[in-house]
Short mmCIF file of C-alpha atoms and ligand atoms in Angstrom, two decimals:
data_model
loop_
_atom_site.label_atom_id
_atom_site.label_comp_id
_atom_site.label_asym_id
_atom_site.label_seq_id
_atom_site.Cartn_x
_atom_site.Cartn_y
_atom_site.Cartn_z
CA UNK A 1 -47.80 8.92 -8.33
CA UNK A 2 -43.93 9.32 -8.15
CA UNK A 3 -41.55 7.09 -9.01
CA UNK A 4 -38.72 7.23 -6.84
CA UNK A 5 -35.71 5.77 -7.93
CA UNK A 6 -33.38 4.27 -4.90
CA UNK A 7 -30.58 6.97 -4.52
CA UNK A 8 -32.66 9.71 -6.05
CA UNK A 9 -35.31 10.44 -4.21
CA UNK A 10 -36.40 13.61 -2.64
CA UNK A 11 -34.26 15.05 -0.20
CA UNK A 12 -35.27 13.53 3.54
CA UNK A 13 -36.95 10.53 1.96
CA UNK A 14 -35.81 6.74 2.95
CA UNK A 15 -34.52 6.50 -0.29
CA UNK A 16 -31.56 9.99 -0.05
CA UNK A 17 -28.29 8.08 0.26
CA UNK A 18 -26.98 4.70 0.37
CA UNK A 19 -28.93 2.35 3.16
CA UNK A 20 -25.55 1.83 4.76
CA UNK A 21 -24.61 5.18 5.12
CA UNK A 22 -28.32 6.43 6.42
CA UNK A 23 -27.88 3.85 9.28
CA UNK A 24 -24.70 5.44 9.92
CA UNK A 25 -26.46 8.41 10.70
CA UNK A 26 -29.05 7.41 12.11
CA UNK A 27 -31.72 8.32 9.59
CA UNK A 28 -34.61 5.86 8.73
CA UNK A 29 -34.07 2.99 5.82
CA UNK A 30 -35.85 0.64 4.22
CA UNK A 31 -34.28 -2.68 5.95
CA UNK A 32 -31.28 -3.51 8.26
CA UNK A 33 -28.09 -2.78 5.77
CA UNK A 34 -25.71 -5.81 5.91
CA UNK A 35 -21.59 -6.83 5.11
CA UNK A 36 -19.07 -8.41 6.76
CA UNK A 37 -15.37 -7.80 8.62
CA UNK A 38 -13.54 -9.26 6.31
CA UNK A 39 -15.55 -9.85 3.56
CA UNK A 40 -13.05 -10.33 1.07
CA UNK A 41 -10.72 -13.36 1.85
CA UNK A 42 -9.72 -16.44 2.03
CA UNK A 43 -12.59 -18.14 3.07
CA UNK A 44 -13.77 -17.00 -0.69
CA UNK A 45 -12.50 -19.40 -3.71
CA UNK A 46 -12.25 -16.12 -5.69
CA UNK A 47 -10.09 -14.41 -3.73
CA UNK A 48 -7.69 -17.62 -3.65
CA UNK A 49 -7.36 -17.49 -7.08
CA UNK A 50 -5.75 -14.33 -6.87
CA UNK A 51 -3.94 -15.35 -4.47
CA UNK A 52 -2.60 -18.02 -6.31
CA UNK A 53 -0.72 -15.50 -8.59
CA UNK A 54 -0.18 -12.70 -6.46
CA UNK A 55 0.89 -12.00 -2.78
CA UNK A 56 -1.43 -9.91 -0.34
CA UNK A 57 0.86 -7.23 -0.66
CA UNK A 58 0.90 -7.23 -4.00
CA UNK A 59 -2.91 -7.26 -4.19
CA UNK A 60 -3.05 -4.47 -2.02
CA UNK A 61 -0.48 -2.28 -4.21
CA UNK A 62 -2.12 -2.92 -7.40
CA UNK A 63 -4.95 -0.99 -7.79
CA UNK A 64 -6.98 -3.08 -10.54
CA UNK A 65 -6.42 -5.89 -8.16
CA UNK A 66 -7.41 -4.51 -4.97
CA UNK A 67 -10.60 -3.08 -6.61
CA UNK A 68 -11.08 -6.67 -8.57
CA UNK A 69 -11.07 -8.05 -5.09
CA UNK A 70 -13.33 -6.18 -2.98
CA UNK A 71 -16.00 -5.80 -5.78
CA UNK A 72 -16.27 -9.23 -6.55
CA UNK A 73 -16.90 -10.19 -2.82
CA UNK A 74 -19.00 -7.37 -2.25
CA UNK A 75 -21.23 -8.73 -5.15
CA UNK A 76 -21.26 -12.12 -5.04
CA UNK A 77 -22.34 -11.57 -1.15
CA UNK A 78 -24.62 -9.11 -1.96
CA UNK A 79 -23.93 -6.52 0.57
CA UNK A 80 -24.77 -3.24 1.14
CA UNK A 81 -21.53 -1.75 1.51
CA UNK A 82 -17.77 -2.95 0.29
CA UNK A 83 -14.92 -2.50 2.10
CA UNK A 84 -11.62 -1.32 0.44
CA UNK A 85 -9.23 -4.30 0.01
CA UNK A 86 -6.34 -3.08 1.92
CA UNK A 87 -3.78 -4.06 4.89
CA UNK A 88 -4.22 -2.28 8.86
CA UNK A 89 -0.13 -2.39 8.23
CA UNK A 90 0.47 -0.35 4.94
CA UNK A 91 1.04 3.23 6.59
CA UNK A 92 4.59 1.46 8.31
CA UNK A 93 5.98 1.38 5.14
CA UNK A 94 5.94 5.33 4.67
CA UNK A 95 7.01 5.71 8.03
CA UNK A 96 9.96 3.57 7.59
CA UNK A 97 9.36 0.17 9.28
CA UNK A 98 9.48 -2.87 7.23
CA UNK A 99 7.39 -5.70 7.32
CA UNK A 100 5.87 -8.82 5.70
CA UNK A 101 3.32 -11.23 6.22
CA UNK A 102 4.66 -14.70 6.68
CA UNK A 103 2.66 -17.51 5.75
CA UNK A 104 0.12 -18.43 8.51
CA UNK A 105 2.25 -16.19 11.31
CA UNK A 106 0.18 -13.31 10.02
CA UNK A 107 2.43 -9.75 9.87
CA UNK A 108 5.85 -9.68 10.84
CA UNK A 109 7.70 -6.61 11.68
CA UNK A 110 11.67 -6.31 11.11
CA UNK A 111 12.55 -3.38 13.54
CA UNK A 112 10.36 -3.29 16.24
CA UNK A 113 9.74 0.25 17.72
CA UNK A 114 11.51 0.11 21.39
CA UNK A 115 13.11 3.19 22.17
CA UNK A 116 12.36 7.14 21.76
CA UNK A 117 14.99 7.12 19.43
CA UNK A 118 12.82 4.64 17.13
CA UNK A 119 10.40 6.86 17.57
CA UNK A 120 11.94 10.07 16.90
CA UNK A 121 13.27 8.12 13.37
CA UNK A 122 9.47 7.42 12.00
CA UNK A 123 8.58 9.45 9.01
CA UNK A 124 5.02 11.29 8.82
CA UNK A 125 5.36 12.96 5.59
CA UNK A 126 4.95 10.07 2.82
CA UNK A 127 1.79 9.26 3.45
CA UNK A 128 1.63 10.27 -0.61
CA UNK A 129 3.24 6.93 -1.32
CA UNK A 130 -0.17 4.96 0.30
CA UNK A 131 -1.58 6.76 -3.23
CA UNK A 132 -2.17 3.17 -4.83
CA UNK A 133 -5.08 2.45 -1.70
CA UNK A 134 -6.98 5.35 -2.85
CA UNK A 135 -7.08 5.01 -7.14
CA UNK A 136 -8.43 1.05 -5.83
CA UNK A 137 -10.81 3.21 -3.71
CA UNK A 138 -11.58 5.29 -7.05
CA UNK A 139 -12.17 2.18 -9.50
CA UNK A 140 -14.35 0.40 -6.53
CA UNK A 141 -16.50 3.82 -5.82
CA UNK A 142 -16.59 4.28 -10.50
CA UNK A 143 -18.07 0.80 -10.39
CA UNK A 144 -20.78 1.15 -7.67
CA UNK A 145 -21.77 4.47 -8.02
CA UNK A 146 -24.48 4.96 -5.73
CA UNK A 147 -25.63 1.37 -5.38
CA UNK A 148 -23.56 0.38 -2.16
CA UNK A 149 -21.70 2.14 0.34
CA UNK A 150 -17.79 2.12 -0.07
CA UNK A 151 -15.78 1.64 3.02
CA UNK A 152 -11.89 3.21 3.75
CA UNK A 153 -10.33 1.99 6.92
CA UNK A 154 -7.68 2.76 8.95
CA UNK A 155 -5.83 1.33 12.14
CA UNK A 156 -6.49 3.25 15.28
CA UNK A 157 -3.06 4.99 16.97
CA UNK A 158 -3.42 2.00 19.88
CA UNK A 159 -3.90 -0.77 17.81
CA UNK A 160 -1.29 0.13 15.31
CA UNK A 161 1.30 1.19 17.59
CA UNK A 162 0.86 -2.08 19.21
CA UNK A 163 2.19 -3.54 15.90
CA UNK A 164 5.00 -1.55 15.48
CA UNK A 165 6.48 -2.21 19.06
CA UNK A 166 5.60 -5.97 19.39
CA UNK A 167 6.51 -6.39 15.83
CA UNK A 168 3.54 -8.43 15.22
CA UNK A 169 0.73 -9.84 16.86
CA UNK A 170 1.33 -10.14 20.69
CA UNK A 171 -0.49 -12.35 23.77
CA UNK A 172 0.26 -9.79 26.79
CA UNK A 173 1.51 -6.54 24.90
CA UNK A 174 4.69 -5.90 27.14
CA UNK A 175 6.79 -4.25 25.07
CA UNK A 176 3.86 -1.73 23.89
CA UNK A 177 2.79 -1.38 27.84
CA UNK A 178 6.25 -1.55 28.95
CA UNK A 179 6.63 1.80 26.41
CA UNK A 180 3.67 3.25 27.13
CA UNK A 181 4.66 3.12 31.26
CA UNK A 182 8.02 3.88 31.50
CA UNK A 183 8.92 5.80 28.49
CA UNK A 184 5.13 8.34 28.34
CA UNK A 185 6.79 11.47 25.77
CA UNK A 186 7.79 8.55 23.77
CA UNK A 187 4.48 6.77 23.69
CA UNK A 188 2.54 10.02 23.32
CA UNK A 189 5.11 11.34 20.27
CA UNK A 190 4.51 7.84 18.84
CA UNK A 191 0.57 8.10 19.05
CA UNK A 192 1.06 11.89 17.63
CA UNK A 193 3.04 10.66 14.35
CA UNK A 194 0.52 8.31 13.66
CA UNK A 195 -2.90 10.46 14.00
CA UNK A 196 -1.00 12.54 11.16
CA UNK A 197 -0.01 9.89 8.91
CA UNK A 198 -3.43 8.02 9.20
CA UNK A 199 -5.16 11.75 8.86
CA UNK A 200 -3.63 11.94 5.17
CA UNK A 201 -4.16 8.56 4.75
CA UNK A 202 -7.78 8.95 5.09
CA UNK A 203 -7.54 12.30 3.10
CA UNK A 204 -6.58 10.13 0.45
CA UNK A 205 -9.31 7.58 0.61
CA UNK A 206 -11.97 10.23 1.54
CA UNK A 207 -10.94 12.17 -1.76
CA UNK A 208 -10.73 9.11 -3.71
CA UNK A 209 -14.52 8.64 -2.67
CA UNK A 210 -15.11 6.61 0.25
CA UNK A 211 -18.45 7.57 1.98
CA UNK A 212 -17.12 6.09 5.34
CA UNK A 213 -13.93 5.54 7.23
CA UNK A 214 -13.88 2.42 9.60
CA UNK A 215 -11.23 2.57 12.66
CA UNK A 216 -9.59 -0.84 13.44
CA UNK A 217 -8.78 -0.50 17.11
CA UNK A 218 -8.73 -4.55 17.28
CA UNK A 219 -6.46 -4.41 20.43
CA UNK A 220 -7.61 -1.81 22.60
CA UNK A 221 -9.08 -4.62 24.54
CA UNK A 222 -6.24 -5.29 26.10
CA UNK A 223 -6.25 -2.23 28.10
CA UNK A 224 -8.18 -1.20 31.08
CA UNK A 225 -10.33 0.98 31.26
CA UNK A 226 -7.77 3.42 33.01
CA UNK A 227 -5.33 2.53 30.88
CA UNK A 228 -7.13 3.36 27.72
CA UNK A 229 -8.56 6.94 28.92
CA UNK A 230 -5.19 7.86 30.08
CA UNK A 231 -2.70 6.26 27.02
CA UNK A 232 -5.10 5.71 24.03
CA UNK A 233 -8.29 7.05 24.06
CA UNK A 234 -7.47 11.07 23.15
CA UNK A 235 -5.16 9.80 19.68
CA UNK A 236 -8.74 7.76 18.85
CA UNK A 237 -11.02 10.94 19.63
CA UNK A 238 -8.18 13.39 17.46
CA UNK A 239 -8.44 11.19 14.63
CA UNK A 240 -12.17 10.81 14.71
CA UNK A 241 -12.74 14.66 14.87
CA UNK A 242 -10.58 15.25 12.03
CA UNK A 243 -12.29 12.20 9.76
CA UNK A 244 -15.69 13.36 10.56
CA UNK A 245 -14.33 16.89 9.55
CA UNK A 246 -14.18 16.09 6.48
CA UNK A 247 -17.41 15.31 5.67
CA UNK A 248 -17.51 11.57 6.02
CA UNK A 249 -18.71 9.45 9.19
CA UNK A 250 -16.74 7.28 11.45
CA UNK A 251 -17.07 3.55 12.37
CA UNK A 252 -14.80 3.04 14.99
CA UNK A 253 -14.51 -0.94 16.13
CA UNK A 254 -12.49 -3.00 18.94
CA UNK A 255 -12.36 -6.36 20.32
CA UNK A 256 -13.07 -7.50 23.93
CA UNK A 257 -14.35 -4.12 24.44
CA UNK A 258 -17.25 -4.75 26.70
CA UNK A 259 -15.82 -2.50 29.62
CA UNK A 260 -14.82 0.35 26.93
CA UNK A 261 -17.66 0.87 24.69
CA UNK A 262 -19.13 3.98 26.73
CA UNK A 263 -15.88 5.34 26.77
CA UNK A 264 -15.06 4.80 23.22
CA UNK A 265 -18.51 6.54 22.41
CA UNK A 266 -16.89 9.69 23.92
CA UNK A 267 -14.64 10.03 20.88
CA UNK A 268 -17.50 10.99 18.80
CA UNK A 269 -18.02 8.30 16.30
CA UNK A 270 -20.86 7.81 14.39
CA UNK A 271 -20.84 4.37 14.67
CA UNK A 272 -19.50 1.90 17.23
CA UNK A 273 -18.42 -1.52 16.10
CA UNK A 274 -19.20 -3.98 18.81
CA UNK A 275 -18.00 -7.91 19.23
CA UNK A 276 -20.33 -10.60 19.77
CA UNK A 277 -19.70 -10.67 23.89
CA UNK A 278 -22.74 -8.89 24.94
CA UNK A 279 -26.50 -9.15 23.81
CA UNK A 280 -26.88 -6.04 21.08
CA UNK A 281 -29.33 -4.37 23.29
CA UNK A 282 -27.01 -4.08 26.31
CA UNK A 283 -23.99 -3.06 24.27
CA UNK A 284 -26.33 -0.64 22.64
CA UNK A 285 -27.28 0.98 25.87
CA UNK A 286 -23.62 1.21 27.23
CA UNK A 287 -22.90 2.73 24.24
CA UNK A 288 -25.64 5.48 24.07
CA UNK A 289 -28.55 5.58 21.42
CA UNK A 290 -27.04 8.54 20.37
CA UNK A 291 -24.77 6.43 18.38
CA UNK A 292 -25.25 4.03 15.29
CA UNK A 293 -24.35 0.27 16.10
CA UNK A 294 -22.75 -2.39 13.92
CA UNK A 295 -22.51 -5.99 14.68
CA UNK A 296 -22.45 -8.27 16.15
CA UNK A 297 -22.71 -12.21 15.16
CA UNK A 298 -20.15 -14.52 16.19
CA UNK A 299 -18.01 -15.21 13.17
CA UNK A 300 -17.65 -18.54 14.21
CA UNK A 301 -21.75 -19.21 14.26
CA UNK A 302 -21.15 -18.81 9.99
CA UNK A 303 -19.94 -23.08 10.98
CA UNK A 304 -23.60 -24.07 12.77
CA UNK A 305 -26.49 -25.37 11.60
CA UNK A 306 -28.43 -23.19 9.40
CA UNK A 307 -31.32 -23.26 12.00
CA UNK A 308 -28.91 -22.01 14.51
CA UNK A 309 -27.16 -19.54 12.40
CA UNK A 310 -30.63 -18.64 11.79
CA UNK A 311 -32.19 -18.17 15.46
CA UNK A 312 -28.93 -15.65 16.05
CA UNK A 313 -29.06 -13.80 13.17
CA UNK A 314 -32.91 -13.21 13.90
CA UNK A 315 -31.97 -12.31 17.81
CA UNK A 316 -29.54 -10.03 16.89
CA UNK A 317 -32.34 -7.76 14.19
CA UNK A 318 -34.70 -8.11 17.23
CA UNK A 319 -32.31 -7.06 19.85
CA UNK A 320 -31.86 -4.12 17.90
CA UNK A 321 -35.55 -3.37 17.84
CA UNK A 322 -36.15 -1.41 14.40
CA UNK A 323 -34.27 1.38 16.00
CA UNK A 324 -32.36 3.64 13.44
CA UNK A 325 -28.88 3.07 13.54
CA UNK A 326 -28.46 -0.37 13.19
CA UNK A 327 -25.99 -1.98 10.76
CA UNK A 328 -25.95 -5.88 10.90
CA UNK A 329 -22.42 -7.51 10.71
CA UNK A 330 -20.25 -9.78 12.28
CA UNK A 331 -18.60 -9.31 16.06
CA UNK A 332 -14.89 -9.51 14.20
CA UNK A 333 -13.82 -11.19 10.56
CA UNK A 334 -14.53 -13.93 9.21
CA UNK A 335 -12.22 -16.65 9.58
CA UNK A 336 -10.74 -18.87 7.15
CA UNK A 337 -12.60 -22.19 5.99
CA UNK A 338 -16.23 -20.71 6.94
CA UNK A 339 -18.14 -21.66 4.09
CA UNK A 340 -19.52 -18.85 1.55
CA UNK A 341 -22.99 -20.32 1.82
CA UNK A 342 -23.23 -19.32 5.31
CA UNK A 343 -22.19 -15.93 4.36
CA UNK A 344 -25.05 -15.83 1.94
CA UNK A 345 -27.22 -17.11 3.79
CA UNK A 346 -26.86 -14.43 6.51
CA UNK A 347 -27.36 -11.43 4.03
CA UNK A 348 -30.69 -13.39 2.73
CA UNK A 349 -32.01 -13.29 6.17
CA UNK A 350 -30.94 -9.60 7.25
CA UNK A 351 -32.44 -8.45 3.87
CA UNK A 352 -36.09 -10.55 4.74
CA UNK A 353 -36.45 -9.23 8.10
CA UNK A 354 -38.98 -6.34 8.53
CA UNK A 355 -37.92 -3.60 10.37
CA UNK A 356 -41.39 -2.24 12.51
CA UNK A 357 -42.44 0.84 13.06
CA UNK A 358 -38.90 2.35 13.03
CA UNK A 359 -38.03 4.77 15.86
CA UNK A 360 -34.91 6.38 16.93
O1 CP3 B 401 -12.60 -7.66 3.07
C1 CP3 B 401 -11.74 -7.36 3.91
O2 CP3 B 401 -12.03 -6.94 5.05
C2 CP3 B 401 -10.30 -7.53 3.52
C3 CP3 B 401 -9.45 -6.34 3.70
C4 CP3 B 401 -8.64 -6.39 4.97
C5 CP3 B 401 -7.43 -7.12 5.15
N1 CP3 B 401 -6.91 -6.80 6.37
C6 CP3 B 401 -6.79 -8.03 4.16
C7 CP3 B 401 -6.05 -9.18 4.70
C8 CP3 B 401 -8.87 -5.68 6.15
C9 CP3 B 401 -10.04 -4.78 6.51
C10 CP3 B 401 -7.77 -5.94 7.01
C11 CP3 B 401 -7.61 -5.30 8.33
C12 CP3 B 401 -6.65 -5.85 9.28
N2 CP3 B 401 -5.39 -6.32 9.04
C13 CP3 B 401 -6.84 -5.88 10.67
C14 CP3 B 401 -8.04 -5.31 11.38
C15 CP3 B 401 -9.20 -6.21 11.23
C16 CP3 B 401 -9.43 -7.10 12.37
O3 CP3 B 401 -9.57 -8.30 12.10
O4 CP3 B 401 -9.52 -6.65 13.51
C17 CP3 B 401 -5.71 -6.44 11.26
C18 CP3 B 401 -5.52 -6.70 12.73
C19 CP3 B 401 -4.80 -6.71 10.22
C20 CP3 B 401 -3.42 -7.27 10.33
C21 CP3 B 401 -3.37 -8.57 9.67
N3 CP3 B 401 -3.38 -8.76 8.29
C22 CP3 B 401 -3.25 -9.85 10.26
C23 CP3 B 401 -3.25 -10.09 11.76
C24 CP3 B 401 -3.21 -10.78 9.22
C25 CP3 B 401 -2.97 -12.26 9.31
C26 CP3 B 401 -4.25 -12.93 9.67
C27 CP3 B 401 -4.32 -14.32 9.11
O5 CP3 B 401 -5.44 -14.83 9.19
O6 CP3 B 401 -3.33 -14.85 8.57
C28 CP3 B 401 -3.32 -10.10 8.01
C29 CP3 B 401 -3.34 -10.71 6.67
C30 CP3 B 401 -4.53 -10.39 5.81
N4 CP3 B 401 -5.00 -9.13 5.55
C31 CP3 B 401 -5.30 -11.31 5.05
C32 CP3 B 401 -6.25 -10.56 4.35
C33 CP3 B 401 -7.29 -11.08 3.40
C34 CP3 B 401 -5.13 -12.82 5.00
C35 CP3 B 401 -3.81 -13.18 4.48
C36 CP3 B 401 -3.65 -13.54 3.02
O7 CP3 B 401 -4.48 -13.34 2.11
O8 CP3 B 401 -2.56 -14.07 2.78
#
């Protein structure tokens, strides 16, 4: 008989690729592949320590750090794939905008983007300088090999933009709606310079060997559904296109996107990240089965009783009902305080559940 080795196996088998990236394509694995939004953070007494001697900029800058970081969560959780340790807000730097993160205000912003003159000011072409994200990328993907699937993300042009006007976090985006309104060649030139600084951004991490790039469009539910075809959707669908062109697929994830998901489908990604909102199946169905599915527990249930945390996890894998395509995670990141156990726990219980009779 053969002995197939799990990454070597004959071309076609279950066993050709990483089990995260097969369910990103939709091909047939062995059981539901399983991380977490966030993975790596503070929630984890490991990553404190760092903490405790560097800040999260620094982590992110130093490539022995960031790499340090995301493989020790990634192992001690036991996940299929790790995510890069790395900030949505790094590419404003290169493009001129300072910022910081202020202790428990999350990211600050200095000059908030207001006018088309701010715009017209924004550098696209040192996206070089966001070199230190991909040699972490290169250590990470030298350690692994094979074994797990190594995720590079990005901020979506929406969701980053957002940022860069508010100058921070925002309740009602009206500065970034009052732009996008009443100032459109300004909004669209924005959205322009940032599909080609986050294209060479992902360049870099795609070169540097991530398998898959993740889109953080966190925000994008605060738009309408009109809103979001007519101001944000086309920047999402340009820089999909172009990641998928180079050879990698695309995980592309919002927030409060219940009335979106069939329309973020239409950029093309391979995957759609949902939140915990809606039942799996129904999200699922808005968002096609032509389309890959990640998600989608309620960070927050990682705090219940393990019987509880239990009966969702276990709703969730049947909701998705062994179809291909199916990669078990969290509806948005974990939060701070959730205990590690839980976390554990979670990836013990993906990993036990048998998949039946697998269809697409
Ligand atoms: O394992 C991982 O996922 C960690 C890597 C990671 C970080 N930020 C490190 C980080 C990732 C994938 C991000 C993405 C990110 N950053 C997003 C999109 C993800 C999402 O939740 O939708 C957003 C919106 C940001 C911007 C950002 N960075 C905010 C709003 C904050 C403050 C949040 C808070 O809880 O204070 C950060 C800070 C940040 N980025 C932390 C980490 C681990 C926590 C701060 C710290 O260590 O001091």
């Amino acid at each position: 008989m053969e002995t197939i080795v799990e990454g070597f196996g004959p071309a076609g088998s279950i066993f050709e690729g990483s089990r995260f990236v097969r369910a990103c394509l939709r091909k047939p694995v062995d059981r539901t592949p399983v991380w977490f939004l966030r993975q790596a953070g503070r929630y984890m007494q490991e990553y404190r320590e760092v903490r405790k001697h560097h800040t999260l900029i620094e982590i992110c800058k130093k490539p022995e750090l960031a790499a340090e970081v995301t493989i020790t969560a990634a192992e001690r959780l036991g996940v299929d794939a790790a995510i890069i340790f790395a900030d949505l807000l790094l590419p404003l730097e290169p493009m001129g905008l300072d910022f910081e993160f202020q202790a428990g205000e999350g990211p600050v912003v200095h000059h908030p983007v207001r006018t088309a003159a701010d715009v017209k000011a924004l550098r696209i072409d040192r996206a070089g300088e966001l070199v230190y994200v991909a040699q972490a990328i290169e250590k990470v993907a030298g350690h692994f090999k094979d074994r797990l699937g190594i995720i590079g993300f990005c901020g979506a042009p929406y969701t980053l933009a957002s940022y860069m006007i508010e100058g921070g976090g925002s309740r009602n985006y009206v500065e970034t709606k009052q732009l996008m309104y009443r100032s459109p060649a300004a909004w669209s030139a924005l959205l322009d310079k940032l599909v080609a600084v986050l294209t060479a951004y992902c360049r870099l991490q795609v070169d540097a060997g991530a398998d898959v790039i993740q889109i953080f469009d966190s925000w994008v539910g605060s738009l309408s559904l009109s809103d979001y075809r007519e101001y944000a959707f086309e920047a999402s669908r340009r820089l999909v296109q172009v990641v998928q062109a180079m050879g990698v697929p695309v995980i592309y994830f919002g927030v409060e996107t219940a009335g979106l998901l069939e329309q973020m489908a239409q950029t093309g990604a391979d995957v759609i990240g949902l939140d915990w909102r809606q039942p799996l199946d129904v999200a699922w169905r808005n968002v096609g089965h032509s389309h890959a599915v990640q998600g989608n527990l309620d960070p927050i249930t990682l705090y219940a009783p393990v019987e509880i945390l239990e009966q969702r996890v276990r709703e969730i894998l049947r909701l998705a009902n062994s179809r291909h395509g199916h990669i078990f995670n969290l509806g948005h990141g974990i939060v701070p305080g959730t205990p590690v156990e839980s976390v554990e726990a979670v990836v013990k219980m993906v990993h036990e559940f048998r998949l039946e009779g697998a269809h697409g």
